Structure formats: C-alpha cells, structure tokens
PDB file of C-alpha atoms in Angstrom:
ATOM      1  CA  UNK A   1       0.000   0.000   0.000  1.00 84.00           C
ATOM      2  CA  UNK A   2       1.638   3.404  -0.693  1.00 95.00           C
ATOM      3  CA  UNK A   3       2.007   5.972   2.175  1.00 97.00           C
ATOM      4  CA  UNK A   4      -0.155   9.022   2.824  1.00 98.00           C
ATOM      5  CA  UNK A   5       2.858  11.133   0.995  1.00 98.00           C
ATOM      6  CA  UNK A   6       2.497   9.092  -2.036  1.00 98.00           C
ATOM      7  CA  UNK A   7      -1.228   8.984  -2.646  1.00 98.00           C
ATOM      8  CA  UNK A   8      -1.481  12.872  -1.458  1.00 98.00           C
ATOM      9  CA  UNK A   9       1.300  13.865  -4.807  1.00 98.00           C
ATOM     10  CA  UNK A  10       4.537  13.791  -2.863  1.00 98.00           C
ATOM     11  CA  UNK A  11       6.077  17.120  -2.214  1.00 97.00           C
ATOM     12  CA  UNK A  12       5.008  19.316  -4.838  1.00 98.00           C
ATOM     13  CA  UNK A  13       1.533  18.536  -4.295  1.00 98.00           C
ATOM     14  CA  UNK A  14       1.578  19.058  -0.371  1.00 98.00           C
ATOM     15  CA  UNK A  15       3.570  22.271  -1.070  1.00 98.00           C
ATOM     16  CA  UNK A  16       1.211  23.614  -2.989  1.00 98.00           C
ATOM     17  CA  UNK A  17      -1.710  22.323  -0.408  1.00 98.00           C
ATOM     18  CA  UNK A  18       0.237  23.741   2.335  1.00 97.00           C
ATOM     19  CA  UNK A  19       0.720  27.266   0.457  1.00 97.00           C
ATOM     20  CA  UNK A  20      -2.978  27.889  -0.403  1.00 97.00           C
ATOM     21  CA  UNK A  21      -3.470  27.094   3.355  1.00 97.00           C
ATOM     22  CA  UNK A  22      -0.778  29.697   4.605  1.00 96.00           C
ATOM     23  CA  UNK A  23      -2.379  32.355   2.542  1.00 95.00           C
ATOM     24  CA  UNK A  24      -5.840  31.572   3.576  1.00 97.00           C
ATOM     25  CA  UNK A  25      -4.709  31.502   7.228  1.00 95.00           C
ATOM     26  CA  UNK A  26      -2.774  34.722   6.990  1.00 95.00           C
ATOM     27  CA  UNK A  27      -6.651  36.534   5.539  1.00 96.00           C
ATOM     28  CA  UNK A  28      -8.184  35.476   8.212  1.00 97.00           C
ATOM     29  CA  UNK A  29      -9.105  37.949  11.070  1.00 96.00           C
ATOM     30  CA  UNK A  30      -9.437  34.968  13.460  1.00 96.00           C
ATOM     31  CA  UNK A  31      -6.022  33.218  12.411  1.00 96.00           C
ATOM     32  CA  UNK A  32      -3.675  36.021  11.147  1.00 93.00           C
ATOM     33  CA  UNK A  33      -3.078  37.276  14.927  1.00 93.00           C
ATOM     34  CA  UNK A  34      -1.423  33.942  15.681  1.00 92.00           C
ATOM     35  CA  UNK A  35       1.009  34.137  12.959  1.00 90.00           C
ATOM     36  CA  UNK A  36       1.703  37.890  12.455  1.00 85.00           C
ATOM     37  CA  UNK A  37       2.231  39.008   9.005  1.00 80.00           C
ATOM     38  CA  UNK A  38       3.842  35.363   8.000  1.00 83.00           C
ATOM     39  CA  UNK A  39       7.187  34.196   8.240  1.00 84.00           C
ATOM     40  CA  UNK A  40       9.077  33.104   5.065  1.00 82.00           C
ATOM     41  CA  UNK A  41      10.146  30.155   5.445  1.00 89.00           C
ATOM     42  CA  UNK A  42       6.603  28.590   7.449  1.00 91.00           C
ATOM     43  CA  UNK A  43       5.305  27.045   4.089  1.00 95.00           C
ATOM     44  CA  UNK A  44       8.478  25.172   3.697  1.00 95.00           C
ATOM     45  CA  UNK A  45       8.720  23.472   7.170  1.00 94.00           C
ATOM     46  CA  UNK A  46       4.813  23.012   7.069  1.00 95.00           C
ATOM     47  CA  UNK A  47       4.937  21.317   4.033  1.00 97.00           C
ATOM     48  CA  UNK A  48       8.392  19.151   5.301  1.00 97.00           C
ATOM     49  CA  UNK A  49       6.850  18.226   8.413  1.00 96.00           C
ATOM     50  CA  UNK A  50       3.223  17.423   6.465  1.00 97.00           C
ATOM     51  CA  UNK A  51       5.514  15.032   4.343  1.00 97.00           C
ATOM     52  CA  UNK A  52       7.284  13.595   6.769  1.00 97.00           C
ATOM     53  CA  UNK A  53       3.854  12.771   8.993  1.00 96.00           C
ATOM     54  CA  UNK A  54       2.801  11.201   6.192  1.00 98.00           C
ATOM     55  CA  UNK A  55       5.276   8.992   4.939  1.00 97.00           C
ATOM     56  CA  UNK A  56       7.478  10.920   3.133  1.00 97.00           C
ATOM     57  CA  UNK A  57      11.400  11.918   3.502  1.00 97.00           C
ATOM     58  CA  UNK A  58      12.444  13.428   7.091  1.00 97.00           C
ATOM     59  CA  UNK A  59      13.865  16.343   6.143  1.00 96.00           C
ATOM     60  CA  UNK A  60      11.741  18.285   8.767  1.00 94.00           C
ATOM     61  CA  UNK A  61      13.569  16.410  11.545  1.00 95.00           C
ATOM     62  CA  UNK A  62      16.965  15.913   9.776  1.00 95.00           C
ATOM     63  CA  UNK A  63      17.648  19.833   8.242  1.00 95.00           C
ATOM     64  CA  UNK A  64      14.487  21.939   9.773  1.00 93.00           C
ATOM     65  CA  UNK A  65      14.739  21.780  13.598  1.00 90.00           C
ATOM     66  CA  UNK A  66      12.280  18.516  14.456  1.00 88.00           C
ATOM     67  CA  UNK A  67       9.406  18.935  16.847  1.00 84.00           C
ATOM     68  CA  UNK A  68      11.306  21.377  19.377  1.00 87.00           C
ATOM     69  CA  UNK A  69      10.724  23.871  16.864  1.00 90.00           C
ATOM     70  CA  UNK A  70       7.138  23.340  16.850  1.00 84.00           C
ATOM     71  CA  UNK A  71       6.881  23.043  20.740  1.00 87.00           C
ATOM     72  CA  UNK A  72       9.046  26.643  20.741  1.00 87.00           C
ATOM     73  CA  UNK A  73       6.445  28.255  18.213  1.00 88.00           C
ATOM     74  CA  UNK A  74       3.209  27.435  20.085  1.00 90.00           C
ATOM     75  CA  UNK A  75       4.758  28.377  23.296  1.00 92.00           C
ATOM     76  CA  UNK A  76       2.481  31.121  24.664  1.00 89.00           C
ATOM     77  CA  UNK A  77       0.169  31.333  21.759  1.00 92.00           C
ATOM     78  CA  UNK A  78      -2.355  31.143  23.984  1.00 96.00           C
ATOM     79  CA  UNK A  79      -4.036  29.719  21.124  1.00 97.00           C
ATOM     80  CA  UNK A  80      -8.141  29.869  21.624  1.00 97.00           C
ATOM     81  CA  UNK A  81     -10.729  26.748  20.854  1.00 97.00           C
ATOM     82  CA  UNK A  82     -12.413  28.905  18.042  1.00 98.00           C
ATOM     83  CA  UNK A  83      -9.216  29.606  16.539  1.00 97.00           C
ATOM     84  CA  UNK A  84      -8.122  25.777  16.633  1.00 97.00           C
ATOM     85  CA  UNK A  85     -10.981  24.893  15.233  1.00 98.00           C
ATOM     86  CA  UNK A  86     -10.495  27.627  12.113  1.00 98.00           C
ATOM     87  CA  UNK A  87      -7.285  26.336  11.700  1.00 97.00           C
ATOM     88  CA  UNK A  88      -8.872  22.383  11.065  1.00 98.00           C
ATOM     89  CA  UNK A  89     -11.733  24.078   9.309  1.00 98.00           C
ATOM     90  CA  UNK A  90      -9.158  26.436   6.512  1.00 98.00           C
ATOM     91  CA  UNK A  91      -6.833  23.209   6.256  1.00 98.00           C
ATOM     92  CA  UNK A  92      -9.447  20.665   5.339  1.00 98.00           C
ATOM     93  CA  UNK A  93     -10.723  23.587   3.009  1.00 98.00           C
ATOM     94  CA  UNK A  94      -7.217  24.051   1.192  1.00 98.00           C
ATOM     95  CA  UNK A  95      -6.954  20.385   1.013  1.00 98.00           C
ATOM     96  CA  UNK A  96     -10.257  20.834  -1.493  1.00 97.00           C
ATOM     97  CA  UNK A  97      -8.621  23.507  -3.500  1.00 97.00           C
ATOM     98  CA  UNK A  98      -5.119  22.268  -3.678  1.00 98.00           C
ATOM     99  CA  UNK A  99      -6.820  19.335  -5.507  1.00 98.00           C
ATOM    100  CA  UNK A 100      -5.752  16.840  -3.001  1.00 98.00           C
ATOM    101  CA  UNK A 101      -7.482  13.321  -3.013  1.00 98.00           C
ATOM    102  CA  UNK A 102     -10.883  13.212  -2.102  1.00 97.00           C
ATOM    103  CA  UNK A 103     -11.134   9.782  -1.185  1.00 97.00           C
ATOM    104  CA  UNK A 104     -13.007   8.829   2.000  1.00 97.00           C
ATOM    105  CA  UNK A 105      -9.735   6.997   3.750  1.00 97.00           C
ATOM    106  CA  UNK A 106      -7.534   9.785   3.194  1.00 98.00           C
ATOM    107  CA  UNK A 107      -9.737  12.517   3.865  1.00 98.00           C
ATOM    108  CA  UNK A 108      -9.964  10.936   7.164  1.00 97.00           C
ATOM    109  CA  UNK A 109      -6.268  10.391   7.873  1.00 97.00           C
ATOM    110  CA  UNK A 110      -5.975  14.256   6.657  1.00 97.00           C
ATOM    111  CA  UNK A 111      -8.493  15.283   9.505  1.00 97.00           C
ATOM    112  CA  UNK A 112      -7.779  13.352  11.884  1.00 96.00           C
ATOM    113  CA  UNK A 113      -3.907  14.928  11.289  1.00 96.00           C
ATOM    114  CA  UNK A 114      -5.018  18.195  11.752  1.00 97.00           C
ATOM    115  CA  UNK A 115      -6.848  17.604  14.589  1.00 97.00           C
ATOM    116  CA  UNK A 116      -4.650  15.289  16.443  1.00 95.00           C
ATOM    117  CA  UNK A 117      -1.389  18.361  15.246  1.00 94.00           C
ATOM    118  CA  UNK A 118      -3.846  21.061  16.349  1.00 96.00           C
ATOM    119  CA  UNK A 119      -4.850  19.639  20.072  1.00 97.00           C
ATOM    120  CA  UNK A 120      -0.676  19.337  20.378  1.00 95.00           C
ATOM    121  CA  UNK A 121      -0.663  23.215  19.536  1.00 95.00           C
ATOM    122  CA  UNK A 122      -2.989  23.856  21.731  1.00 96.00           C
ATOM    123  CA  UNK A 123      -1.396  22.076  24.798  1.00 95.00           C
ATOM    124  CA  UNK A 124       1.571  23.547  24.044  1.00 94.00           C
ATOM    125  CA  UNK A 125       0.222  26.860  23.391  1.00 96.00           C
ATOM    126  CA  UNK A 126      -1.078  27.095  27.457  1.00 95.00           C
ATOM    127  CA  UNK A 127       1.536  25.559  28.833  1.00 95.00           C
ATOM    128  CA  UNK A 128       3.052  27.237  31.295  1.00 94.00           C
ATOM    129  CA  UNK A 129       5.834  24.885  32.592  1.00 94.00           C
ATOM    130  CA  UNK A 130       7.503  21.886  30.285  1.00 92.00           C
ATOM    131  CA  UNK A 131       5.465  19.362  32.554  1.00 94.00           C
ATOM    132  CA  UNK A 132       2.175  21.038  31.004  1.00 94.00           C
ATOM    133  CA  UNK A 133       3.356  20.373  27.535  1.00 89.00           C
ATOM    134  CA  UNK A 134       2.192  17.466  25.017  1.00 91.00           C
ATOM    135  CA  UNK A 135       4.213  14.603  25.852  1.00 88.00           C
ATOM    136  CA  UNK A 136       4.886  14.103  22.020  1.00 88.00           C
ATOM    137  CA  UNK A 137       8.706  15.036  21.381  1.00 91.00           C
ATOM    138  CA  UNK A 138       8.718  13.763  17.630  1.00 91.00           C
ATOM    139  CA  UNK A 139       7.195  14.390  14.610  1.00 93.00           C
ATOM    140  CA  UNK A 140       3.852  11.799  14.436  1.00 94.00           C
ATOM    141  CA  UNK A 141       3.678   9.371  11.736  1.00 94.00           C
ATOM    142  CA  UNK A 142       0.343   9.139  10.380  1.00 94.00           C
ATOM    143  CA  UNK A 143      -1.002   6.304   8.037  1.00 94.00           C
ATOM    144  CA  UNK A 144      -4.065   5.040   6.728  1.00 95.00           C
ATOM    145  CA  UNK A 145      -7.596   4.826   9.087  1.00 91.00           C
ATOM    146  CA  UNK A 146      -7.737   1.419  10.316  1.00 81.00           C
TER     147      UNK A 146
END
C-alpha cells in the first residue's frame, strides 16, 4: 500500500496544499493574529513536516529543527478553541482547492492529522511549565484509518 505522501502527490503537491493554506490563514481575522504578518520560510517546514507525517522523507527532523521547533512556536500562543478549530476548518478547506485526493480513507487520515497536530498546539500553546506540555517530542507518523 503506498504511504499518505504518495497517494497525497509527494512534495510538490503538499507544497502547494500547504501554500494555499498559509495564505488563507494569513486573511483570516481569526487566524492572522497567531502568525503575524507570516514568516518566510513557514510554508516550507509546514509542508516538510506534512511530508514527513505522512510517509514521506524526514527532512523536517533531519535539516528543519524537528518537533522542538514546533513546541518553541506554540509556546504562549495562547491559542483559543475557536481559533483551533479555524485552523482544522481552513486546512481541510485548502486540502479541497489544492486538488488533493478526495477519497473517504484519506480525507480521514488528513483530519484526523489536523486535529490530532492542532490539540498538540494547543497544549503547548497554554503551557506554562515543560510538565504542562504534550508529551509528544517527535514528529507523528500518520497512516491510513484502520
């Protein structure tokens, strides 16, 4: 069976998923406060960590930082339910316009993704103390619903 990477295009198709999702998140009044007016090189480690959760090379871990970096970044977000749930709702919405694969089975690995990646955030985001945080220390490999 091929991975999640495979089936979703590889690279260039997540990059371009992961782009329409970045600008769409950076429009919106709810989101943009999170991320400010964008960093340059977000879509690149989004899409590299994206690819690497789903099967594809590890180049997120290996050349990008790993998951510290992603534990470091939510740190004192403070990020809000509502805006969690935007962030699922604009992904799974850029996922449709990025032409990625409609199928039922990876539509639900894709949610279930964000969700599971967004409830990290969110830990992390309150967390006060490294005890508070997400006990997840590595980038989450994600295959197809059982």
């Amino acid at each position: 069976m091929v991975s999640l990477y495979e089936h979703a295009g590889g690279h260039e198709a997540l990059h371009r998923f992961v782009d329409l999702f970045y600008g769409s998140v950076l429009k919106d009044p709810l989101l943009q406060p999170l991320f400010g007016a964008g960093r340059p090189h977000h879509v690149a480690h989004l899409t590299a960590f994206t690819a690497e959760t789903f099967g594809g090379p590890d180049v997120f871990t290996r050349e990008m930082g790993g998951f510290p970096t992603l534990i470091e970044a939510h740190r004192g977000l403070r990020i809000r339910e509502e805006q969690r749930q935007r962030f699922v709702d604009l992904f799974m919405a850029a996922a449709d316009d990025a032409g990625l694969p409609d199928d039922a089975p990876f539509r639900q690995a894709l949610r279930e993704h964000v969700e599971f990646g967004t409830q990290v955030a969110y830990q992390n985001s309150h967390a006060e103390t490294d005890d508070q945080l997400h006990p997840l220390r590595e980038v989450p490999h994600w295959d197809w619903p059982s």
